[in-house]
mmCIF file of C-alpha atoms and ligand atoms in Angstrom:
data_model
loop_
_atom_site.group_PDB
_atom_site.id
_atom_site.type_symbol
_atom_site.label_atom_id
_atom_site.label_comp_id
_atom_site.label_asym_id
_atom_site.label_seq_id
_atom_site.Cartn_x
_atom_site.Cartn_y
_atom_site.Cartn_z
ATOM 1 C CA UNK A 1121 15.703 -8.583 -63.286
ATOM 2 C CA UNK A 1122 12.925 -10.848 -61.864
ATOM 3 C CA UNK A 1123 10.335 -8.972 -59.829
ATOM 4 C CA UNK A 1124 9.754 -11.637 -57.150
ATOM 5 C CA UNK A 1125 10.438 -10.670 -53.526
ATOM 6 C CA UNK A 1126 12.160 -14.067 -53.134
ATOM 7 C CA UNK A 1127 14.706 -13.105 -55.815
ATOM 8 C CA UNK A 1128 15.701 -9.922 -53.996
ATOM 9 C CA UNK A 1129 15.681 -11.661 -50.614
ATOM 10 C CA UNK A 1130 17.880 -14.566 -51.753
ATOM 11 C CA UNK A 1131 20.344 -12.388 -53.665
ATOM 12 C CA UNK A 1132 20.384 -9.700 -50.969
ATOM 13 C CA UNK A 1133 21.511 -12.002 -48.167
ATOM 14 C CA UNK A 1134 25.176 -11.006 -48.265
ATOM 15 C CA UNK A 1135 24.263 -7.390 -47.466
ATOM 16 C CA UNK A 1136 21.816 -8.517 -44.772
ATOM 17 C CA UNK A 1137 24.540 -10.641 -43.166
ATOM 18 C CA UNK A 1138 26.893 -7.654 -43.168
ATOM 19 C CA UNK A 1139 24.266 -5.865 -41.046
ATOM 20 C CA UNK A 1140 23.875 -8.946 -38.836
ATOM 21 C CA UNK A 1141 27.630 -8.847 -38.214
ATOM 22 C CA UNK A 1142 27.412 -5.171 -37.224
ATOM 23 C CA UNK A 1143 24.616 -5.856 -34.730
ATOM 24 C CA UNK A 1144 26.311 -8.895 -33.113
ATOM 25 C CA UNK A 1145 28.063 -7.050 -30.243
ATOM 26 C CA UNK A 1146 24.803 -5.434 -29.059
ATOM 27 C CA UNK A 1147 22.952 -8.753 -29.176
ATOM 28 C CA UNK A 1148 25.776 -10.470 -27.282
ATOM 29 C CA UNK A 1149 25.626 -7.795 -24.579
ATOM 30 C CA UNK A 1150 21.874 -8.323 -24.152
ATOM 31 C CA UNK A 1151 22.302 -12.114 -24.039
ATOM 32 C CA UNK A 1152 25.084 -11.907 -21.445
ATOM 33 C CA UNK A 1153 22.942 -9.611 -19.278
ATOM 34 C CA UNK A 1154 20.252 -12.309 -19.173
ATOM 35 C CA UNK A 1155 22.522 -15.262 -18.480
ATOM 36 C CA UNK A 1156 23.304 -14.506 -14.840
ATOM 37 C CA UNK A 1157 21.704 -17.741 -13.598
ATOM 38 C CA UNK A 1158 22.761 -21.313 -14.225
ATOM 39 C CA UNK A 1159 21.090 -23.580 -16.727
ATOM 40 C CA UNK A 1160 21.344 -27.333 -17.169
ATOM 41 C CA UNK A 1161 21.359 -27.555 -20.980
ATOM 42 C CA UNK A 1162 20.517 -25.642 -24.140
ATOM 43 C CA UNK A 1163 17.335 -26.336 -26.071
ATOM 44 C CA UNK A 1164 16.964 -24.910 -29.578
ATOM 45 C CA UNK A 1165 13.515 -25.164 -31.138
ATOM 46 C CA UNK A 1166 11.236 -23.911 -33.919
ATOM 47 C CA UNK A 1167 9.002 -25.142 -36.752
ATOM 48 C CA UNK A 1168 9.702 -25.778 -40.428
ATOM 49 C CA UNK A 1169 12.746 -23.857 -41.602
ATOM 50 C CA UNK A 1170 13.166 -22.527 -38.078
ATOM 51 C CA UNK A 1171 13.452 -26.122 -36.840
ATOM 52 C CA UNK A 1172 16.274 -26.751 -39.317
ATOM 53 C CA UNK A 1173 17.819 -23.491 -38.133
ATOM 54 C CA UNK A 1174 17.556 -24.758 -34.548
ATOM 55 C CA UNK A 1175 19.416 -27.947 -35.468
ATOM 56 C CA UNK A 1176 22.206 -26.064 -37.234
ATOM 57 C CA UNK A 1177 22.579 -23.489 -34.459
ATOM 58 C CA UNK A 1178 22.452 -26.202 -31.790
ATOM 59 C CA UNK A 1179 25.218 -28.085 -33.580
ATOM 60 C CA UNK A 1180 27.456 -24.995 -33.592
ATOM 61 C CA UNK A 1181 26.696 -24.073 -29.973
ATOM 62 C CA UNK A 1182 27.726 -27.585 -28.928
ATOM 63 C CA UNK A 1183 30.865 -27.436 -31.081
ATOM 64 C CA UNK A 1184 32.201 -24.127 -29.766
ATOM 65 C CA UNK A 1185 30.835 -24.093 -26.223
ATOM 66 C CA UNK A 1186 30.864 -27.792 -25.472
ATOM 67 C CA UNK A 1187 27.365 -27.142 -24.184
ATOM 68 C CA UNK A 1188 24.919 -30.020 -23.771
ATOM 69 C CA UNK A 1189 22.392 -28.954 -26.398
ATOM 70 C CA UNK A 1190 19.387 -30.508 -28.087
ATOM 71 C CA UNK A 1191 17.444 -29.201 -31.066
ATOM 72 C CA UNK A 1192 13.875 -30.348 -31.543
ATOM 73 C CA UNK A 1193 10.704 -29.422 -33.407
ATOM 74 C CA UNK A 1194 8.557 -27.263 -31.123
ATOM 75 C CA UNK A 1195 5.701 -29.766 -31.433
ATOM 76 C CA UNK A 1196 7.828 -32.497 -29.788
ATOM 77 C CA UNK A 1197 8.639 -30.293 -26.803
ATOM 78 C CA UNK A 1198 5.009 -29.249 -26.543
ATOM 79 C CA UNK A 1199 3.641 -32.799 -26.675
ATOM 80 C CA UNK A 1200 6.227 -34.895 -24.777
ATOM 81 C CA UNK A 1201 8.731 -32.720 -22.889
ATOM 82 C CA UNK A 1202 9.432 -35.410 -20.289
ATOM 83 C CA UNK A 1203 10.817 -37.694 -22.967
ATOM 84 C CA UNK A 1204 13.565 -35.155 -23.677
ATOM 85 C CA UNK A 1205 14.128 -33.355 -20.360
ATOM 86 C CA UNK A 1206 14.752 -34.726 -16.884
ATOM 87 C CA UNK A 1207 12.323 -33.399 -14.260
ATOM 88 C CA UNK A 1208 15.106 -31.351 -12.641
ATOM 89 C CA UNK A 1209 16.231 -29.766 -15.950
ATOM 90 C CA UNK A 1210 16.534 -25.992 -15.997
ATOM 91 C CA UNK A 1211 17.109 -25.435 -19.720
ATOM 92 C CA UNK A 1212 18.132 -22.328 -21.609
ATOM 93 C CA UNK A 1213 15.636 -22.269 -24.477
ATOM 94 C CA UNK A 1214 16.145 -20.523 -27.831
ATOM 95 C CA UNK A 1215 12.746 -20.297 -29.547
ATOM 96 C CA UNK A 1216 13.361 -19.481 -33.218
ATOM 97 C CA UNK A 1217 10.559 -18.004 -35.268
ATOM 98 C CA UNK A 1218 10.856 -15.560 -38.152
ATOM 99 C CA UNK A 1219 7.284 -14.307 -37.694
ATOM 100 C CA UNK A 1220 7.442 -14.686 -33.908
ATOM 101 C CA UNK A 1221 3.897 -15.996 -34.111
ATOM 102 C CA UNK A 1222 4.047 -19.749 -34.760
ATOM 103 C CA UNK A 1223 1.715 -21.334 -32.228
ATOM 104 C CA UNK A 1224 3.626 -24.577 -31.577
ATOM 105 C CA UNK A 1225 6.759 -22.592 -30.810
ATOM 106 C CA UNK A 1226 4.923 -20.288 -28.398
ATOM 107 C CA UNK A 1227 3.172 -23.227 -26.704
ATOM 108 C CA UNK A 1228 6.505 -25.081 -26.365
ATOM 109 C CA UNK A 1229 8.040 -22.026 -24.671
ATOM 110 C CA UNK A 1230 5.122 -21.800 -22.238
ATOM 111 C CA UNK A 1231 5.395 -25.527 -21.477
ATOM 112 C CA UNK A 1232 9.145 -25.397 -20.724
ATOM 113 C CA UNK A 1233 8.834 -22.126 -18.817
ATOM 114 C CA UNK A 1234 5.997 -23.405 -16.623
ATOM 115 C CA UNK A 1235 7.318 -26.965 -16.061
ATOM 116 C CA UNK A 1236 11.093 -26.463 -15.963
ATOM 117 C CA UNK A 1237 11.533 -22.776 -15.004
ATOM 118 C CA UNK A 1238 13.344 -22.449 -18.331
ATOM 119 C CA UNK A 1239 15.195 -19.265 -19.239
ATOM 120 C CA UNK A 1240 13.700 -18.397 -22.616
ATOM 121 C CA UNK A 1241 15.025 -16.361 -25.525
ATOM 122 C CA UNK A 1242 12.933 -15.528 -28.576
ATOM 123 C CA UNK A 1243 14.986 -15.360 -31.798
ATOM 124 C CA UNK A 1244 12.648 -13.631 -34.224
ATOM 125 C CA UNK A 1245 12.535 -11.733 -37.503
ATOM 126 C CA UNK A 1246 10.411 -8.938 -36.013
ATOM 127 C CA UNK A 1247 10.406 -7.025 -32.703
ATOM 128 C CA UNK A 1248 7.543 -7.275 -30.196
ATOM 129 C CA UNK A 1249 6.056 -10.622 -31.241
ATOM 130 C CA UNK A 1250 3.724 -13.071 -29.400
ATOM 131 C CA UNK A 1251 6.679 -15.428 -28.795
ATOM 132 C CA UNK A 1252 8.859 -12.511 -27.718
ATOM 133 C CA UNK A 1253 6.198 -11.543 -25.183
ATOM 134 C CA UNK A 1254 6.281 -14.953 -23.437
ATOM 135 C CA UNK A 1255 10.111 -15.085 -23.360
ATOM 136 C CA UNK A 1256 12.621 -13.496 -20.964
ATOM 137 C CA UNK A 1257 14.477 -11.868 -23.883
ATOM 138 C CA UNK A 1258 13.694 -11.218 -27.558
ATOM 139 C CA UNK A 1259 16.481 -10.794 -30.113
ATOM 140 C CA UNK A 1260 14.831 -9.554 -33.300
ATOM 141 C CA UNK A 1261 16.757 -9.927 -36.566
ATOM 142 C CA UNK A 1262 14.685 -7.291 -38.331
ATOM 143 C CA UNK A 1263 17.546 -6.569 -40.730
ATOM 144 C CA UNK A 1264 16.461 -9.826 -42.417
ATOM 145 C CA UNK A 1265 12.743 -8.893 -42.711
ATOM 146 C CA UNK A 1266 11.131 -10.713 -45.661
ATOM 147 C CA UNK A 1267 7.930 -10.330 -47.652
ATOM 148 C CA UNK A 1268 7.990 -13.895 -49.013
ATOM 149 C CA UNK A 1269 6.389 -16.816 -47.190
ATOM 150 C CA UNK A 1270 9.384 -19.133 -47.480
ATOM 151 C CA UNK A 1271 12.328 -18.178 -45.299
ATOM 152 C CA UNK A 1272 15.524 -17.427 -47.263
ATOM 153 C CA UNK A 1273 17.695 -14.431 -46.277
ATOM 154 C CA UNK A 1274 16.236 -14.579 -42.776
ATOM 155 C CA UNK A 1275 17.391 -18.209 -42.462
ATOM 156 C CA UNK A 1276 20.972 -17.320 -43.355
ATOM 157 C CA UNK A 1277 21.002 -14.120 -41.274
ATOM 158 C CA UNK A 1278 19.542 -15.695 -38.139
ATOM 159 C CA UNK A 1279 21.822 -18.753 -38.378
ATOM 160 C CA UNK A 1280 24.778 -16.408 -38.822
ATOM 161 C CA UNK A 1281 23.627 -14.307 -35.871
ATOM 162 C CA UNK A 1282 23.262 -17.350 -33.614
ATOM 163 C CA UNK A 1283 26.764 -18.541 -34.559
ATOM 164 C CA UNK A 1284 28.130 -15.056 -33.827
ATOM 165 C CA UNK A 1285 26.468 -15.183 -30.390
ATOM 166 C CA UNK A 1286 27.962 -18.606 -29.584
ATOM 167 C CA UNK A 1287 31.379 -17.491 -30.807
ATOM 168 C CA UNK A 1288 31.123 -14.352 -28.686
ATOM 169 C CA UNK A 1289 30.258 -16.459 -25.641
ATOM 170 C CA UNK A 1290 33.270 -18.691 -26.466
ATOM 171 C CA UNK A 1291 35.706 -15.770 -26.573
ATOM 172 C CA UNK A 1292 35.822 -15.234 -30.341
ATOM 173 C CA UNK A 1293 37.639 -18.380 -31.461
ATOM 174 C CA UNK A 1294 35.949 -18.221 -34.900
ATOM 175 C CA UNK A 1295 35.724 -14.430 -35.150
ATOM 176 C CA UNK A 1296 38.141 -14.051 -38.083
ATOM 177 C CA UNK A 1297 36.325 -16.777 -40.039
ATOM 178 C CA UNK A 1298 32.861 -15.449 -39.201
ATOM 179 C CA UNK A 1299 33.835 -11.953 -40.348
ATOM 180 C CA UNK A 1300 34.408 -13.383 -43.844
ATOM 181 C CA UNK A 1301 30.841 -14.673 -44.270
ATOM 182 C CA UNK A 1302 29.286 -11.619 -46.008
ATOM 183 C CA UNK A 1303 32.120 -11.526 -48.555
ATOM 184 C CA UNK A 1304 31.945 -15.299 -49.110
ATOM 185 C CA UNK A 1305 28.211 -15.032 -49.753
ATOM 186 C CA UNK A 1306 28.537 -12.095 -52.158
ATOM 187 C CA UNK A 1307 31.062 -14.173 -54.140
ATOM 188 C CA UNK A 1308 29.036 -17.390 -54.046
ATOM 189 C CA UNK A 1309 25.544 -16.209 -54.950
ATOM 190 C CA UNK A 1310 26.271 -15.450 -58.601
ATOM 191 C CA UNK A 1311 28.494 -18.488 -59.134
ATOM 192 C CA UNK A 1312 25.841 -20.780 -57.660
ATOM 193 C CA UNK A 1313 23.138 -19.459 -59.966
ATOM 194 C CA UNK A 1314 25.237 -20.358 -63.020
ATOM 195 C CA UNK A 1315 25.521 -23.961 -61.836
ATOM 196 C CA UNK A 1316 22.067 -24.657 -60.372
ATOM 197 C CA UNK A 1317 19.835 -22.814 -62.827
ATOM 198 C CA UNK A 1318 20.190 -25.363 -65.682
ATOM 199 C CA UNK A 1319 19.043 -28.127 -63.318
ATOM 200 C CA UNK A 1320 16.116 -26.023 -62.113
ATOM 201 C CA UNK A 1321 15.075 -25.332 -65.700
ATOM 202 C CA UNK A 1322 15.363 -28.963 -66.848
ATOM 203 C CA UNK A 1323 11.752 -30.111 -66.555
ATOM 204 C CA UNK A 1324 12.768 -33.725 -67.272
ATOM 205 C CA UNK A 1325 13.994 -33.725 -63.656
ATOM 206 C CA UNK A 1326 11.090 -34.502 -61.331
ATOM 207 C CA UNK A 1327 12.667 -36.069 -58.234
ATOM 208 C CA UNK A 1328 14.781 -33.930 -55.890
ATOM 209 C CA UNK A 1329 16.872 -35.696 -53.278
ATOM 210 C CA UNK A 1330 19.168 -33.888 -50.840
ATOM 211 C CA UNK A 1331 21.862 -35.672 -48.834
ATOM 212 C CA UNK A 1332 23.883 -34.427 -45.875
ATOM 213 C CA UNK A 1333 25.285 -35.754 -42.609
ATOM 214 C CA UNK A 1334 26.532 -34.294 -39.334
ATOM 215 C CA UNK A 1335 26.520 -30.487 -39.394
ATOM 216 C CA UNK A 1336 25.181 -30.569 -42.976
ATOM 217 C CA UNK A 1337 22.164 -32.845 -42.529
ATOM 218 C CA UNK A 1338 19.854 -29.922 -41.602
ATOM 219 C CA UNK A 1339 21.266 -28.061 -44.622
ATOM 220 C CA UNK A 1340 19.970 -30.898 -46.811
ATOM 221 C CA UNK A 1341 16.629 -30.886 -44.939
ATOM 222 C CA UNK A 1342 16.208 -27.145 -45.452
ATOM 223 C CA UNK A 1343 17.087 -27.372 -49.160
ATOM 224 C CA UNK A 1344 14.351 -30.005 -49.591
ATOM 225 C CA UNK A 1345 11.815 -27.848 -47.734
ATOM 226 C CA UNK A 1346 12.578 -24.831 -49.950
ATOM 227 C CA UNK A 1347 12.034 -26.940 -53.094
ATOM 228 C CA UNK A 1348 8.644 -28.009 -51.733
ATOM 229 C CA UNK A 1349 7.567 -24.587 -50.409
ATOM 230 C CA UNK A 1350 8.690 -22.455 -53.346
ATOM 231 C CA UNK A 1351 8.406 -24.782 -56.355
ATOM 232 C CA UNK A 1352 5.718 -27.150 -54.987
ATOM 233 C CA UNK A 1353 7.919 -30.152 -55.881
ATOM 234 C CA UNK A 1354 8.104 -33.365 -53.856
ATOM 235 C CA UNK A 1355 11.613 -33.275 -52.405
ATOM 236 C CA UNK A 1356 13.243 -35.618 -49.864
ATOM 237 C CA UNK A 1357 16.285 -35.449 -47.625
ATOM 238 C CA UNK A 1358 18.358 -38.195 -46.024
ATOM 239 C CA UNK A 1359 21.527 -38.545 -44.065
ATOM 240 C CA UNK A 1360 24.102 -39.251 -46.748
ATOM 241 C CA UNK A 1361 24.925 -42.943 -46.169
ATOM 242 C CA UNK A 1362 21.403 -43.732 -45.004
ATOM 243 C CA UNK A 1363 20.313 -43.068 -48.590
ATOM 244 C CA UNK A 1364 22.044 -46.299 -49.614
ATOM 245 C CA UNK A 1365 19.720 -48.399 -47.475
ATOM 246 C CA UNK A 1366 16.362 -48.279 -49.240
ATOM 247 C CA UNK A 1367 15.628 -44.669 -50.319
ATOM 248 C CA UNK A 1368 17.967 -44.941 -53.343
ATOM 249 C CA UNK A 1369 15.349 -47.250 -54.900
ATOM 250 C CA UNK A 1370 13.660 -44.088 -56.159
ATOM 251 C CA UNK A 1371 16.580 -43.169 -58.441
ATOM 252 C CA UNK A 1372 16.177 -42.948 -62.209
ATOM 253 C CA UNK A 1373 17.008 -40.464 -65.013
ATOM 254 C CA UNK A 1374 14.407 -38.043 -63.586
ATOM 255 C CA UNK A 1375 16.289 -37.759 -60.265
ATOM 256 C CA UNK A 1376 18.686 -35.026 -59.140
ATOM 257 C CA UNK A 1377 20.722 -35.942 -56.060
ATOM 258 C CA UNK A 1378 22.256 -32.902 -54.346
ATOM 259 C CA UNK A 1379 25.032 -33.950 -51.975
ATOM 260 C CA UNK A 1380 26.476 -31.767 -49.198
ATOM 261 C CA UNK A 1381 29.543 -33.884 -48.315
ATOM 262 C CA UNK A 1382 31.338 -33.833 -44.978
ATOM 263 C CA UNK A 1383 34.914 -34.860 -44.231
ATOM 264 C CA UNK A 1384 33.700 -38.013 -42.489
ATOM 265 C CA UNK A 1385 31.831 -39.042 -45.667
ATOM 266 C CA UNK A 1386 35.002 -39.006 -47.779
ATOM 267 C CA UNK A 1387 36.014 -42.696 -47.452
ATOM 268 C CA UNK A 1388 32.577 -43.776 -48.692
ATOM 269 C CA UNK A 1389 31.671 -41.203 -51.371
ATOM 270 C CA UNK A 1390 33.072 -43.140 -54.330
ATOM 271 C CA UNK A 1391 30.872 -46.140 -53.512
ATOM 272 C CA UNK A 1392 27.822 -43.918 -53.012
ATOM 273 C CA UNK A 1393 28.407 -41.946 -56.222
ATOM 274 C CA UNK A 1394 28.894 -45.092 -58.304
ATOM 275 C CA UNK A 1395 25.644 -46.530 -56.922
ATOM 276 C CA UNK A 1396 23.827 -43.319 -57.873
ATOM 277 C CA UNK A 1397 25.434 -43.152 -61.330
ATOM 278 C CA UNK A 1398 24.384 -46.752 -62.045
ATOM 279 C CA UNK A 1399 20.770 -45.542 -62.102
ATOM 280 C CA UNK A 1400 21.011 -42.755 -64.743
ATOM 281 C CA UNK A 1401 20.354 -40.182 -61.984
ATOM 282 C CA UNK A 1402 22.239 -36.893 -61.972
ATOM 283 C CA UNK A 1403 24.334 -35.461 -59.131
ATOM 284 C CA UNK A 1404 24.965 -31.907 -57.907
ATOM 285 C CA UNK A 1405 28.032 -32.279 -55.671
ATOM 286 C CA UNK A 1406 28.770 -29.355 -53.345
ATOM 287 C CA UNK A 1407 32.562 -29.538 -53.142
ATOM 288 C CA UNK A 1408 35.415 -31.558 -54.701
ATOM 289 C CA UNK A 1409 33.996 -34.812 -56.075
ATOM 290 C CA UNK A 1410 36.176 -37.944 -55.841
ATOM 291 C CA UNK A 1411 34.504 -39.192 -59.035
ATOM 292 C CA UNK A 1412 34.467 -37.402 -62.395
ATOM 293 C CA UNK A 1413 31.514 -38.191 -64.621
ATOM 294 C CA UNK A 1414 29.330 -36.368 -67.136
ATOM 295 C CA UNK A 1415 26.333 -36.755 -64.791
ATOM 296 C CA UNK A 1416 28.162 -35.271 -61.808
ATOM 297 C CA UNK A 1417 28.104 -31.471 -61.711
ATOM 298 C CA UNK A 1418 30.488 -30.047 -59.116
ATOM 299 C CA UNK A 1419 29.481 -26.877 -57.320
ATOM 300 C CA UNK A 1420 32.961 -25.972 -56.193
ATOM 301 C CA UNK A 1421 32.248 -23.557 -53.411
ATOM 302 C CA UNK A 1422 35.892 -22.815 -52.531
ATOM 303 C CA UNK A 1423 34.428 -21.874 -49.153
ATOM 304 C CA UNK A 1424 37.383 -21.729 -46.807
ATOM 305 C CA UNK A 1425 35.337 -22.396 -43.665
ATOM 306 C CA UNK A 1426 35.395 -25.297 -41.215
ATOM 307 C CA UNK A 1427 32.506 -27.729 -41.531
ATOM 308 C CA UNK A 1428 30.789 -26.259 -38.443
ATOM 309 C CA UNK A 1429 30.408 -22.933 -40.291
ATOM 310 C CA UNK A 1430 29.638 -24.227 -43.808
ATOM 311 C CA UNK A 1431 25.839 -24.301 -43.247
ATOM 312 C CA UNK A 1432 25.844 -20.485 -43.191
ATOM 313 C CA UNK A 1433 27.610 -20.357 -46.574
ATOM 314 C CA UNK A 1434 25.583 -23.215 -48.098
ATOM 315 C CA UNK A 1435 21.995 -22.267 -47.222
ATOM 316 C CA UNK A 1436 21.650 -20.164 -50.392
ATOM 317 C CA UNK A 1437 22.299 -23.206 -52.639
ATOM 318 C CA UNK A 1438 18.970 -24.881 -51.847
ATOM 319 C CA UNK A 1439 17.253 -21.491 -51.947
ATOM 320 C CA UNK A 1440 18.527 -20.699 -55.456
ATOM 321 C CA UNK A 1441 17.700 -24.158 -56.819
ATOM 322 C CA UNK A 1442 14.152 -23.857 -55.459
ATOM 323 C CA UNK A 1443 13.679 -20.303 -56.672
ATOM 324 C CA UNK A 1444 14.711 -20.982 -60.279
ATOM 325 C CA UNK A 1445 12.658 -24.197 -60.286
ATOM 326 C CA UNK A 1446 9.574 -22.238 -59.196
ATOM 327 C CA UNK A 1447 10.151 -19.729 -62.001
ATOM 328 C CA UNK A 1448 10.687 -22.560 -64.520
ATOM 329 C CA UNK A 1449 7.414 -24.166 -63.424
ATOM 330 C CA UNK A 1450 5.495 -20.907 -63.506
ATOM 331 C CA UNK A 1451 4.889 -20.980 -59.729
ATOM 332 C CA UNK A 1452 4.971 -17.801 -57.675
ATOM 333 C CA UNK A 1453 7.947 -18.465 -55.354
ATOM 334 C CA UNK A 1454 6.765 -15.728 -52.986
ATOM 335 C CA UNK A 1455 3.582 -17.490 -51.890
ATOM 336 C CA UNK A 1456 3.489 -21.132 -50.867
ATOM 337 C CA UNK A 1457 0.034 -22.621 -51.472
ATOM 338 C CA UNK A 1458 -0.108 -24.753 -48.338
ATOM 339 C CA UNK A 1459 0.674 -21.904 -45.974
ATOM 340 C CA UNK A 1460 -2.443 -19.904 -46.673
ATOM 341 C CA UNK A 1461 -4.400 -22.342 -44.536
ATOM 342 C CA UNK A 1462 -2.055 -22.665 -41.529
ATOM 343 C CA UNK A 1463 -4.259 -22.382 -38.423
ATOM 344 C CA UNK A 1464 -3.027 -21.277 -34.987
ATOM 345 C CA UNK A 1465 -3.200 -24.080 -32.406
ATOM 346 C CA UNK A 1466 -4.586 -23.381 -28.941
ATOM 347 C CA UNK A 1467 -3.171 -24.736 -25.696
ATOM 348 C CA UNK A 1468 -4.925 -28.018 -24.770
ATOM 349 C CA UNK A 1469 -5.837 -26.461 -21.422
ATOM 350 C CA UNK A 1470 -7.366 -23.391 -23.121
HETATM 351 C C1 LIG B 1407 7.693 -21.363 -39.334
HETATM 352 C C2 LIG B 1407 7.499 -21.872 -40.782
HETATM 353 C C3 LIG B 1407 8.726 -21.526 -41.625
HETATM 354 C C4 LIG B 1407 8.540 -22.104 -43.024
HETATM 355 C C5 LIG B 1407 7.295 -21.507 -43.639
HETATM 356 C C6 LIG B 1407 6.098 -21.756 -42.719
HETATM 357 O O1 LIG B 1407 7.565 -20.018 -39.349
HETATM 358 O O2 LIG B 1407 7.361 -23.249 -40.715
HETATM 359 O O3 LIG B 1407 9.831 -22.040 -40.987
HETATM 360 O O4 LIG B 1407 9.656 -21.787 -43.858
HETATM 361 O O5 LIG B 1407 7.505 -20.143 -43.853
HETATM 362 O O6 LIG B 1407 6.363 -21.274 -41.374
HETATM 363 P P1 LIG B 1407 8.349 -19.161 -38.281
HETATM 364 O O7 LIG B 1407 8.012 -19.721 -36.908
HETATM 365 O O8 LIG B 1407 9.807 -19.288 -38.579
HETATM 366 O O9 LIG B 1407 7.827 -17.775 -38.468
#
């Protein structure tokens, strides 16, 4: 068995999510205790993977609670809050940060707290963090603690936990489906490895493109980030149909296009797939493909979840592809070169 921390963290996420499910009622109780006041809208924010997490969680919160919610990179809220929030906004802010120490996220919280009297909740991977200390409440998902630099099991666990919180606030409409997630993951992890590992180990592939739309666009974005962070490959992500308008120019036999299809994409997938196939590129299709072809590999997830919950069950796909690519390239997937030099930003007024 590989000795990398990333391996154990990726393939241990089903067990971690079982623990996240157990802790959901306590977290919901603490959230409810905070939410006595009114708030105008929900703001989800973070950096890097945590920003993708914010987008996915914000999508689900809007779906089940009908709440006006926006998800933005922390740097945008820090630099231009008035572009996104009316002066009289009183937002409920979820600041997502596995380390709880990312400076842009902390500075964004301080900006929204000071300018908009925001109610702030730190969603972290550790208790007692710098971001937790500037928030009204800290919910620490320490069951998902990781040693690796790139977020994997923590991404899935925290997304799952945020969906459980929203569902709890909505009266449990998705409870039966959400309870299945740990079992779905334990079934999927091994099956996914069988399908994605040959692509990861094919060094003739050098371009990695990830497509998704709606609830699955951030899933595509996160898969691309993992490929860059863990395997140091240039990887890009696009909204599915947007790819047809310019970015597809990059396609050739060295390209792997991973598609996370949504129901709304269905009427257009045959056209998109035929355009991709015309370029000798290969396709990893996460679901039932409308087109059969030797260069289309179906990853048939048989995940019986509604689209709004699929991101929880799909996050591991990009993680596994990136992990096995890193191993194939002789990279250490546990340490991402660029992160060694990340410097903490100071507040402009400091
Ligand atoms: C933010 C982050 C991660 C990314 C990488 C570098 O960290 O950008 O999302 O995957 O690990 O740091 P955090 O705020 O989530 O701790």
